[in-house]
mmCIF file of N, CA, C and O in Angstrom:
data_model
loop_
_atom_site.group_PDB
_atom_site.id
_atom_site.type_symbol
_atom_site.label_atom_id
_atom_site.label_comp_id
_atom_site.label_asym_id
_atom_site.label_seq_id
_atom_site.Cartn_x
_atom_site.Cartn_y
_atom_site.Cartn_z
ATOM 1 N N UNK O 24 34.979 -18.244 -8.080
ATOM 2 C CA UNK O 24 35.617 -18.033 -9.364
ATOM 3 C C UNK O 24 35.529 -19.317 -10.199
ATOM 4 O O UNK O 24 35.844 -20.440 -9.804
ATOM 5 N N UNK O 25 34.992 -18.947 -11.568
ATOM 6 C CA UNK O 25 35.263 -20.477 -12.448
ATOM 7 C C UNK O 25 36.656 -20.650 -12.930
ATOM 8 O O UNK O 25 37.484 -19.800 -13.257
ATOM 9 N N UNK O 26 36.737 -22.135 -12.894
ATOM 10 C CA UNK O 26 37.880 -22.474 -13.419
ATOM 11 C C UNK O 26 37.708 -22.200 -14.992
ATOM 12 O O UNK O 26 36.708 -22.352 -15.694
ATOM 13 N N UNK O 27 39.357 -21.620 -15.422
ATOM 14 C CA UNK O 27 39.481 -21.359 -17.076
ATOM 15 C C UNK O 27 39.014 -22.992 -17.507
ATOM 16 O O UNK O 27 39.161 -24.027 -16.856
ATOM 17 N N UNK O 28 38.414 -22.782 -18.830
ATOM 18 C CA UNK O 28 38.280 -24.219 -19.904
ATOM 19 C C UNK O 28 39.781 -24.255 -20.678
ATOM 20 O O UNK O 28 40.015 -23.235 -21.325
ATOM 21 N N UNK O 29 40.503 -24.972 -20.690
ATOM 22 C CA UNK O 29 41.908 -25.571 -21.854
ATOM 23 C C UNK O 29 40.874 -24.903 -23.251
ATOM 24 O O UNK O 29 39.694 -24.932 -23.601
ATOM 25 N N UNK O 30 41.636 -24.564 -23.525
ATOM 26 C CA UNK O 30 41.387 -24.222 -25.575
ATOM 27 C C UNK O 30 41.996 -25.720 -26.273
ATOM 28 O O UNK O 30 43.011 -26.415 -26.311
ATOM 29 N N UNK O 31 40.618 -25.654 -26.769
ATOM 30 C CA UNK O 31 40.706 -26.554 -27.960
ATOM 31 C C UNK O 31 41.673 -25.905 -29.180
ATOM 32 O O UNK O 31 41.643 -26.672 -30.142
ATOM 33 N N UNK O 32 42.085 -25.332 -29.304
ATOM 34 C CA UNK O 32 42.779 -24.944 -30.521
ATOM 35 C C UNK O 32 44.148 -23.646 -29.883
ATOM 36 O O UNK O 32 43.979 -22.810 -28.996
ATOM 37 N N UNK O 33 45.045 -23.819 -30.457
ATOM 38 C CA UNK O 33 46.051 -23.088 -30.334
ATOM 39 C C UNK O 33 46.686 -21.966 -31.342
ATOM 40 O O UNK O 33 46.699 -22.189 -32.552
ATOM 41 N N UNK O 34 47.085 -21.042 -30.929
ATOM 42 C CA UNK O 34 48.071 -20.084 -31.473
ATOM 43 C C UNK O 34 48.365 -20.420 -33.149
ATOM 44 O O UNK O 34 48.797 -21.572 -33.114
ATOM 45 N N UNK O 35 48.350 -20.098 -34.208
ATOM 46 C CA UNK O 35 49.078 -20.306 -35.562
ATOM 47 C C UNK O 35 47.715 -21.341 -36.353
ATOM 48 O O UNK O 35 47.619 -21.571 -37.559
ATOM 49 N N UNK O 36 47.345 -21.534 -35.918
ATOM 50 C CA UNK O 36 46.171 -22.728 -36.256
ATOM 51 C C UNK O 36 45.293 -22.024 -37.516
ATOM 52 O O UNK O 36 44.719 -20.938 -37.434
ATOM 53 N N UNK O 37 45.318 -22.672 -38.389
ATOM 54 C CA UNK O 37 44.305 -22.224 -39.734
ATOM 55 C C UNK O 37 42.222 -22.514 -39.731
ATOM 56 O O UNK O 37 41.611 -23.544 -40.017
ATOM 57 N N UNK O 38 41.921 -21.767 -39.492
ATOM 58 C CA UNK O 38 40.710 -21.874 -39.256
ATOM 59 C C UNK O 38 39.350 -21.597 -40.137
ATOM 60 O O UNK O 38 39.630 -20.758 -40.994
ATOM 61 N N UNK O 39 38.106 -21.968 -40.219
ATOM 62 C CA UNK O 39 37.188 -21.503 -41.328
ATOM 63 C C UNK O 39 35.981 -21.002 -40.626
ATOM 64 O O UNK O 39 35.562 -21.906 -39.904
ATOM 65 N N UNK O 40 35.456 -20.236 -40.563
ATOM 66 C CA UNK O 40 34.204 -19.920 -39.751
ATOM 67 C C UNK O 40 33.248 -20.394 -40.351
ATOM 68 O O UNK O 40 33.183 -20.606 -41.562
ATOM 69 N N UNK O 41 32.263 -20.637 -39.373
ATOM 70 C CA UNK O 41 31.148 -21.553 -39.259
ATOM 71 C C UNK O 41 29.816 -21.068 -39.374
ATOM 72 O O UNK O 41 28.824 -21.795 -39.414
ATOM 73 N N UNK O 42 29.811 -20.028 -39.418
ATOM 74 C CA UNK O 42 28.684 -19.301 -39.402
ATOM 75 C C UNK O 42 28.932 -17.569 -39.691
ATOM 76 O O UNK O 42 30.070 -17.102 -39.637
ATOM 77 N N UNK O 43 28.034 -16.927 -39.919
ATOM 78 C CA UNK O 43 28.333 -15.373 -40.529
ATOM 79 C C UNK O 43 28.879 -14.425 -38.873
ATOM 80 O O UNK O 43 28.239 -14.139 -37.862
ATOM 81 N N UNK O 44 29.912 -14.249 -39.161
ATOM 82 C CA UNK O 44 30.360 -13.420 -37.440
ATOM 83 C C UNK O 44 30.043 -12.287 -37.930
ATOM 84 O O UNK O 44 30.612 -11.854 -38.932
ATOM 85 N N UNK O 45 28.837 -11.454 -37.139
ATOM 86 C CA UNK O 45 27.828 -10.158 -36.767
ATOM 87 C C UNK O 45 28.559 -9.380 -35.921
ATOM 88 O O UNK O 45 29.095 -9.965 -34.979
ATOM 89 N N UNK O 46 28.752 -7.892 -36.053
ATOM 90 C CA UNK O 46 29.043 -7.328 -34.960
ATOM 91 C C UNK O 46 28.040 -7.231 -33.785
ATOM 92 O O UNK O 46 26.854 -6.915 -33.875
ATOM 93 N N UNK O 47 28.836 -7.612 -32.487
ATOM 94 C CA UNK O 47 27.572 -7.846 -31.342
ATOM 95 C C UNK O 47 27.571 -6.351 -30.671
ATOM 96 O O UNK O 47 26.965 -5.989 -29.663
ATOM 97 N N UNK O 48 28.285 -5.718 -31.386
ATOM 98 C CA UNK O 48 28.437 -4.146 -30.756
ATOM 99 C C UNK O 48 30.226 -3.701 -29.990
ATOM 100 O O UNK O 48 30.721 -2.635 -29.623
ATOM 101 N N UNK O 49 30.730 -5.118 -30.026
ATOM 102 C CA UNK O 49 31.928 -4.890 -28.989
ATOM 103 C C UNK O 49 33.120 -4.358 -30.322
ATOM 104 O O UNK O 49 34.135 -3.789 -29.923
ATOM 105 N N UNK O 50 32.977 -4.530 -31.591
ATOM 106 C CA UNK O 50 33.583 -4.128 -33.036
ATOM 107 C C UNK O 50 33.874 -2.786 -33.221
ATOM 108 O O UNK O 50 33.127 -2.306 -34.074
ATOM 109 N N UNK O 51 34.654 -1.997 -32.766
ATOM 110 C CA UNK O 51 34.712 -0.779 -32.966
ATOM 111 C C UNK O 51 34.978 0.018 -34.341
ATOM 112 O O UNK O 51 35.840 -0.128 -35.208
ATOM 113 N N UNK O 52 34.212 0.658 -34.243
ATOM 114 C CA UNK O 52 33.813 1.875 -35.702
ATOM 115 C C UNK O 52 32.990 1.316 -37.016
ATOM 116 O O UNK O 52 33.055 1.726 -38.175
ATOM 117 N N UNK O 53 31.977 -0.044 -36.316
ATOM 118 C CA UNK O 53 31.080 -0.682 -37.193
ATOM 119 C C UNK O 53 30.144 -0.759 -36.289
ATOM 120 O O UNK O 53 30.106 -1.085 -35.102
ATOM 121 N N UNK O 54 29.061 -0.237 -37.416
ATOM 122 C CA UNK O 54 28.007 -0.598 -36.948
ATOM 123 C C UNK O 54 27.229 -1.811 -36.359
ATOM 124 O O UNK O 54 27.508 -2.844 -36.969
ATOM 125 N N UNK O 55 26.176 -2.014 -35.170
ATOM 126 C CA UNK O 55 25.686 -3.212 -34.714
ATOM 127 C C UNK O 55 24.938 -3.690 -35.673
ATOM 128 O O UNK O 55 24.193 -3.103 -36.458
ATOM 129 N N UNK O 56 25.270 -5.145 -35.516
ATOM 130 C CA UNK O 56 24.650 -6.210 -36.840
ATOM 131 C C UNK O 56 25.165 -6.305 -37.518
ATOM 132 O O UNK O 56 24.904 -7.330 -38.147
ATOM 133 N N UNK O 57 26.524 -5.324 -38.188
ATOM 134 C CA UNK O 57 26.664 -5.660 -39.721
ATOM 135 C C UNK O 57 27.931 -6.859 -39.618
ATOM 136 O O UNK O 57 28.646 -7.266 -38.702
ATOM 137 N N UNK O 58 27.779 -7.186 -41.120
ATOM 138 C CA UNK O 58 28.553 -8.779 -41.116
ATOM 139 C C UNK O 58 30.278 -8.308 -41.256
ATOM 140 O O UNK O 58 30.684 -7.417 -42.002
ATOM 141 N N UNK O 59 31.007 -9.026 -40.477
ATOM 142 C CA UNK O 59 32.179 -8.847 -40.196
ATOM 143 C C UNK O 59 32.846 -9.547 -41.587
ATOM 144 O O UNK O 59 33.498 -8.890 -42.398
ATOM 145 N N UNK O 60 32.537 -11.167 -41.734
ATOM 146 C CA UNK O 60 33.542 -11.991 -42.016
ATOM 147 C C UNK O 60 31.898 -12.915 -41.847
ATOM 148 O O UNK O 60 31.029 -12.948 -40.975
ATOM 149 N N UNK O 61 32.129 -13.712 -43.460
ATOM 150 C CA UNK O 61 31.183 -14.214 -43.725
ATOM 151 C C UNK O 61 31.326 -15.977 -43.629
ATOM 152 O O UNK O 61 32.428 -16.500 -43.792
ATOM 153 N N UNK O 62 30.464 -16.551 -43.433
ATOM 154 C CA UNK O 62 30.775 -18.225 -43.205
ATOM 155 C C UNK O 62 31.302 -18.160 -44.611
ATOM 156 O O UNK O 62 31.030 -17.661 -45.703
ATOM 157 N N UNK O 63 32.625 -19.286 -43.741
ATOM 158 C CA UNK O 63 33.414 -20.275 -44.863
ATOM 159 C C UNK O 63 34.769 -19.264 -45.489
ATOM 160 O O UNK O 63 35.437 -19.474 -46.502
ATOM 161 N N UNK O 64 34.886 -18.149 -44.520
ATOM 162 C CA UNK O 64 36.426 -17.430 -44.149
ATOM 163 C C UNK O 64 37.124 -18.184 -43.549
ATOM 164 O O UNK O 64 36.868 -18.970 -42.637
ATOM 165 N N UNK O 65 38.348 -17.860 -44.251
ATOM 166 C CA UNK O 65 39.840 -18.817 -43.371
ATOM 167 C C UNK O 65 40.081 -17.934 -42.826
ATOM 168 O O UNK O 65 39.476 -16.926 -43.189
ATOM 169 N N UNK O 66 40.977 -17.802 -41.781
ATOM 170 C CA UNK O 66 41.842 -16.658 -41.186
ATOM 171 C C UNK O 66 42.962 -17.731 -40.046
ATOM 172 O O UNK O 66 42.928 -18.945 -39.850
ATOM 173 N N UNK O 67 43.809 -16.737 -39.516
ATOM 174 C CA UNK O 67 44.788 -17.538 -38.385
ATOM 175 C C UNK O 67 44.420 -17.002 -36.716
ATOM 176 O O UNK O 67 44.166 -15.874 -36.292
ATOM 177 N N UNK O 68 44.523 -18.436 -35.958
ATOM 178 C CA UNK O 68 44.606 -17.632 -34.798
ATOM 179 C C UNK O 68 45.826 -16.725 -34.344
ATOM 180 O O UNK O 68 46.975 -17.057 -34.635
ATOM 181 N N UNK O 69 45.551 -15.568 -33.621
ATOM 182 C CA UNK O 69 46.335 -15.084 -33.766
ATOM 183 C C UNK O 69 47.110 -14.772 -32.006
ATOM 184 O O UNK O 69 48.263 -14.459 -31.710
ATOM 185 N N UNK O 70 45.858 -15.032 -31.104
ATOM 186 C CA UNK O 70 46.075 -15.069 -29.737
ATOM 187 C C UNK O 70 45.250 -15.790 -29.091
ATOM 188 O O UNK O 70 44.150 -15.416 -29.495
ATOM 189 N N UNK O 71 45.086 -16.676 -28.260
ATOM 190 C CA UNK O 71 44.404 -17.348 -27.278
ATOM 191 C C UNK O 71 44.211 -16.662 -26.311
ATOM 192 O O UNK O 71 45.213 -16.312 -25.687
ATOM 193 N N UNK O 72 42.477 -16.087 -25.685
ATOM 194 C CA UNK O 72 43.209 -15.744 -24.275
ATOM 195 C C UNK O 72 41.629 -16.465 -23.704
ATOM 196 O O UNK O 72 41.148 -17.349 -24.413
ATOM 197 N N UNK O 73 40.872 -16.043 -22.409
ATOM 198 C CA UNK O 73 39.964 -16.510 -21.191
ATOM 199 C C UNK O 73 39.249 -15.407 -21.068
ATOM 200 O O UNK O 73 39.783 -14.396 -20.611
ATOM 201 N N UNK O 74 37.738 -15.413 -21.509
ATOM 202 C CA UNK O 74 36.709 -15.091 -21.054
ATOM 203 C C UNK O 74 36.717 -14.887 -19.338
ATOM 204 O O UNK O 74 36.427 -15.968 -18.825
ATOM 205 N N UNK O 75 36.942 -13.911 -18.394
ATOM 206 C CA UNK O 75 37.593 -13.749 -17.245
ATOM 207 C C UNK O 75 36.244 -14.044 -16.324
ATOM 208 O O UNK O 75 36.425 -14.421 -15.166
ATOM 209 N N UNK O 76 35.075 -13.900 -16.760
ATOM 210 C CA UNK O 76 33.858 -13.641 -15.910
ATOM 211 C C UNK O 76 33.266 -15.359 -16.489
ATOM 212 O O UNK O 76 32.494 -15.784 -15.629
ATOM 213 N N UNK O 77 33.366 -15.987 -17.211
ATOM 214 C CA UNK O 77 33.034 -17.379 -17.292
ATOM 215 C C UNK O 77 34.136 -18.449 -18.051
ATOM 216 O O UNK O 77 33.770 -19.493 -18.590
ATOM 217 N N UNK O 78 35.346 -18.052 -17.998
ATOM 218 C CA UNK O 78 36.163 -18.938 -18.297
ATOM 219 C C UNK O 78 36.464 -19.681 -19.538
ATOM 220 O O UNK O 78 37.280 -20.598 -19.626
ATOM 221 N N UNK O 79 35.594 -19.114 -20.667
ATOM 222 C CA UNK O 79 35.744 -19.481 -21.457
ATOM 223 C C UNK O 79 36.943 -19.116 -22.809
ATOM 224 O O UNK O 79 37.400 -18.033 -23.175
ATOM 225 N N UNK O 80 37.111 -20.087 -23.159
ATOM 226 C CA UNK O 80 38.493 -20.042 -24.116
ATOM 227 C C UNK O 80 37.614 -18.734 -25.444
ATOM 228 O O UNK O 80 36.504 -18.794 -25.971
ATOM 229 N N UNK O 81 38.730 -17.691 -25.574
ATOM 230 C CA UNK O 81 38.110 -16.513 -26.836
ATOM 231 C C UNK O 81 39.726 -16.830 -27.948
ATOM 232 O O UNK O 81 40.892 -17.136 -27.693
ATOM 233 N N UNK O 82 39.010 -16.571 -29.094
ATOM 234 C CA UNK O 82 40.298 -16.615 -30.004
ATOM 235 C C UNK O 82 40.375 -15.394 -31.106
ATOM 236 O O UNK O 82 39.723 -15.287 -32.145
ATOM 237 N N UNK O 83 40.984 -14.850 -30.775
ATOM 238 C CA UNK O 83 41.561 -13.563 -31.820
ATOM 239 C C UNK O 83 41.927 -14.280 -32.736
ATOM 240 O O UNK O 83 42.989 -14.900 -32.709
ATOM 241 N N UNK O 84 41.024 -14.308 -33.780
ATOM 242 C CA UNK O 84 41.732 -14.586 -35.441
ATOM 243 C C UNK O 84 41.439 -13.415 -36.289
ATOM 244 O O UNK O 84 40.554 -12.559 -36.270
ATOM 245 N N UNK O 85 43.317 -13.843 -37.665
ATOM 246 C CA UNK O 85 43.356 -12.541 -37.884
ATOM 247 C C UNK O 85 42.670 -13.266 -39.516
ATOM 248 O O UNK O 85 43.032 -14.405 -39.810
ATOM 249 N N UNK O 86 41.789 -12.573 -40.377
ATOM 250 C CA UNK O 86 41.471 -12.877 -41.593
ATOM 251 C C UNK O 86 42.412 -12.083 -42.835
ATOM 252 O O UNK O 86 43.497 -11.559 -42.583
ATOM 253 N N UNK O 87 41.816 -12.098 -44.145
ATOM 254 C CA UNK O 87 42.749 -11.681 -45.016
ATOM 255 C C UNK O 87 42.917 -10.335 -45.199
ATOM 256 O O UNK O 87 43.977 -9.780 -45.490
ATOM 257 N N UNK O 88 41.494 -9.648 -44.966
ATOM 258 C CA UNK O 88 41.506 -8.332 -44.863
ATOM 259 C C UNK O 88 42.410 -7.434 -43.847
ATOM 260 O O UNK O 88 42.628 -6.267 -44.173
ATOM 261 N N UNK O 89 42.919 -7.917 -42.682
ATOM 262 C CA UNK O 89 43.748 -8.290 -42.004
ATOM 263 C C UNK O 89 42.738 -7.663 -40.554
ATOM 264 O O UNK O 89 43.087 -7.065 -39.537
ATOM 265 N N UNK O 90 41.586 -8.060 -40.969
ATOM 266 C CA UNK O 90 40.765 -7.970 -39.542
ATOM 267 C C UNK O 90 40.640 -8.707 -38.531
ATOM 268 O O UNK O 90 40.000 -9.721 -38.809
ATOM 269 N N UNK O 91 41.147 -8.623 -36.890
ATOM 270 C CA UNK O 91 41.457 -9.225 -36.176
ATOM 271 C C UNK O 91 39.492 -9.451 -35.654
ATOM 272 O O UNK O 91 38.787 -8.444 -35.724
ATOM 273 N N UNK O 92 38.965 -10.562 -35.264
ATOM 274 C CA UNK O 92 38.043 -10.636 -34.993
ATOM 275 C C UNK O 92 38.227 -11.699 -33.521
ATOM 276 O O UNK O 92 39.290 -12.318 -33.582
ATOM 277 N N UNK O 93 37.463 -11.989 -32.338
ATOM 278 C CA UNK O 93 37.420 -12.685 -30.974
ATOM 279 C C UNK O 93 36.136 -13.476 -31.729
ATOM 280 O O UNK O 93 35.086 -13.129 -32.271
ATOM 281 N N UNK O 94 36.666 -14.435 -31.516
ATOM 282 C CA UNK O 94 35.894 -15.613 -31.865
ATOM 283 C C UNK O 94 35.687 -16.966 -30.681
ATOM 284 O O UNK O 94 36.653 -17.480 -30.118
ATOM 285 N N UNK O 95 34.260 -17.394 -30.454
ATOM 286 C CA UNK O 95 34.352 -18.231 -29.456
ATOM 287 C C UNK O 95 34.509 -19.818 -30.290
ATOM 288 O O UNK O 95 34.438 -19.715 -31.515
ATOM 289 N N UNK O 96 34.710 -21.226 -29.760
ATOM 290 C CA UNK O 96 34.709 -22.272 -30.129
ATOM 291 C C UNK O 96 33.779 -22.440 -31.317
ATOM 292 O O UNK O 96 34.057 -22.562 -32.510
ATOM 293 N N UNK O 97 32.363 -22.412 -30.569
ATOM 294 C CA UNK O 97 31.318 -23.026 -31.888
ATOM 295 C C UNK O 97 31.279 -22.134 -32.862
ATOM 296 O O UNK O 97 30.149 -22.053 -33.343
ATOM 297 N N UNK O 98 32.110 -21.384 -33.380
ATOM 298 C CA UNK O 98 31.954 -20.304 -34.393
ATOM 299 C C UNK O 98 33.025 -20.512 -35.123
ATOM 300 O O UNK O 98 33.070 -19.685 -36.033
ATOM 301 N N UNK O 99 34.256 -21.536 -35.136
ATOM 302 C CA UNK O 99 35.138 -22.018 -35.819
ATOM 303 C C UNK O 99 35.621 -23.493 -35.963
ATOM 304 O O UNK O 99 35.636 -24.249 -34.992
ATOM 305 N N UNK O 100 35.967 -23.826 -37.052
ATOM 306 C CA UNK O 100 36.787 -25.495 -37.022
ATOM 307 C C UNK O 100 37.742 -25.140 -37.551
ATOM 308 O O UNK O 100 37.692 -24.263 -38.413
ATOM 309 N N UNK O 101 39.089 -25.834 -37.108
ATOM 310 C CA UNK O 101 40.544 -26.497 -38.210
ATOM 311 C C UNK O 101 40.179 -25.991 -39.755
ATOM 312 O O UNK O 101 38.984 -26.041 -40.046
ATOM 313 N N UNK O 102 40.794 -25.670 -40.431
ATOM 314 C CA UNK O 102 41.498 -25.827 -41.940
ATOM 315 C C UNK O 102 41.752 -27.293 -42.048
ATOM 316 O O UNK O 102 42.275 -27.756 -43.062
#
C-alpha cells in the first residue's frame, strides 16, 4: 500500500486554475472532452480527500457556477 501524500493546500482555500480542466469522462451528464472551467477560474476548496490506489492528494473545488470539480495539485495555485 502507498503511503497518502500531506495536501499542499487545505479546506476554504481560494484557488485559480492553471490550465483548461477537460472532462476526462469521470464528469457526469457531460460529454468527454468538453471544457469544464476554463484557465484563470477562481473557485474554493471545498473538500480534501486521497487518491486511494496512489495516494495522491484530490481537491473538490467548488467554482461560481457552483460546479464542484476534483482537481489534482498541478492544475491549481493559491488566490
Amino acid at each position: 500500500m502507498i503511503e497518502p501524500r500531506q495536501p499542499l493546500y487545505q479546506w476554504g482555500q481560494r484557488m485559480r486554475v492553471v490550465s483548461d480542466l477537460v472532462n476526462d469522462g469521470g464528469y457526469p451528464d457531460t460529454p468527454a472532452d468538453a471544457l469544464l472551467e476554463p484557465a484563470g477560474t477562481v473557485g474554493e476548496i471545498v473538500q480534501v480527500g486521497t487518491h486511494v490506489d496512489s495516494g495522491t492528494p484530490i481537491y473538490l473545488v467548488e467554482f461560481p457556477d457552483r460546479r464542484v470539480i476534483g482537481c489534482l495539485e498541478e492544475e491549481i495555485v493559491p488566490v
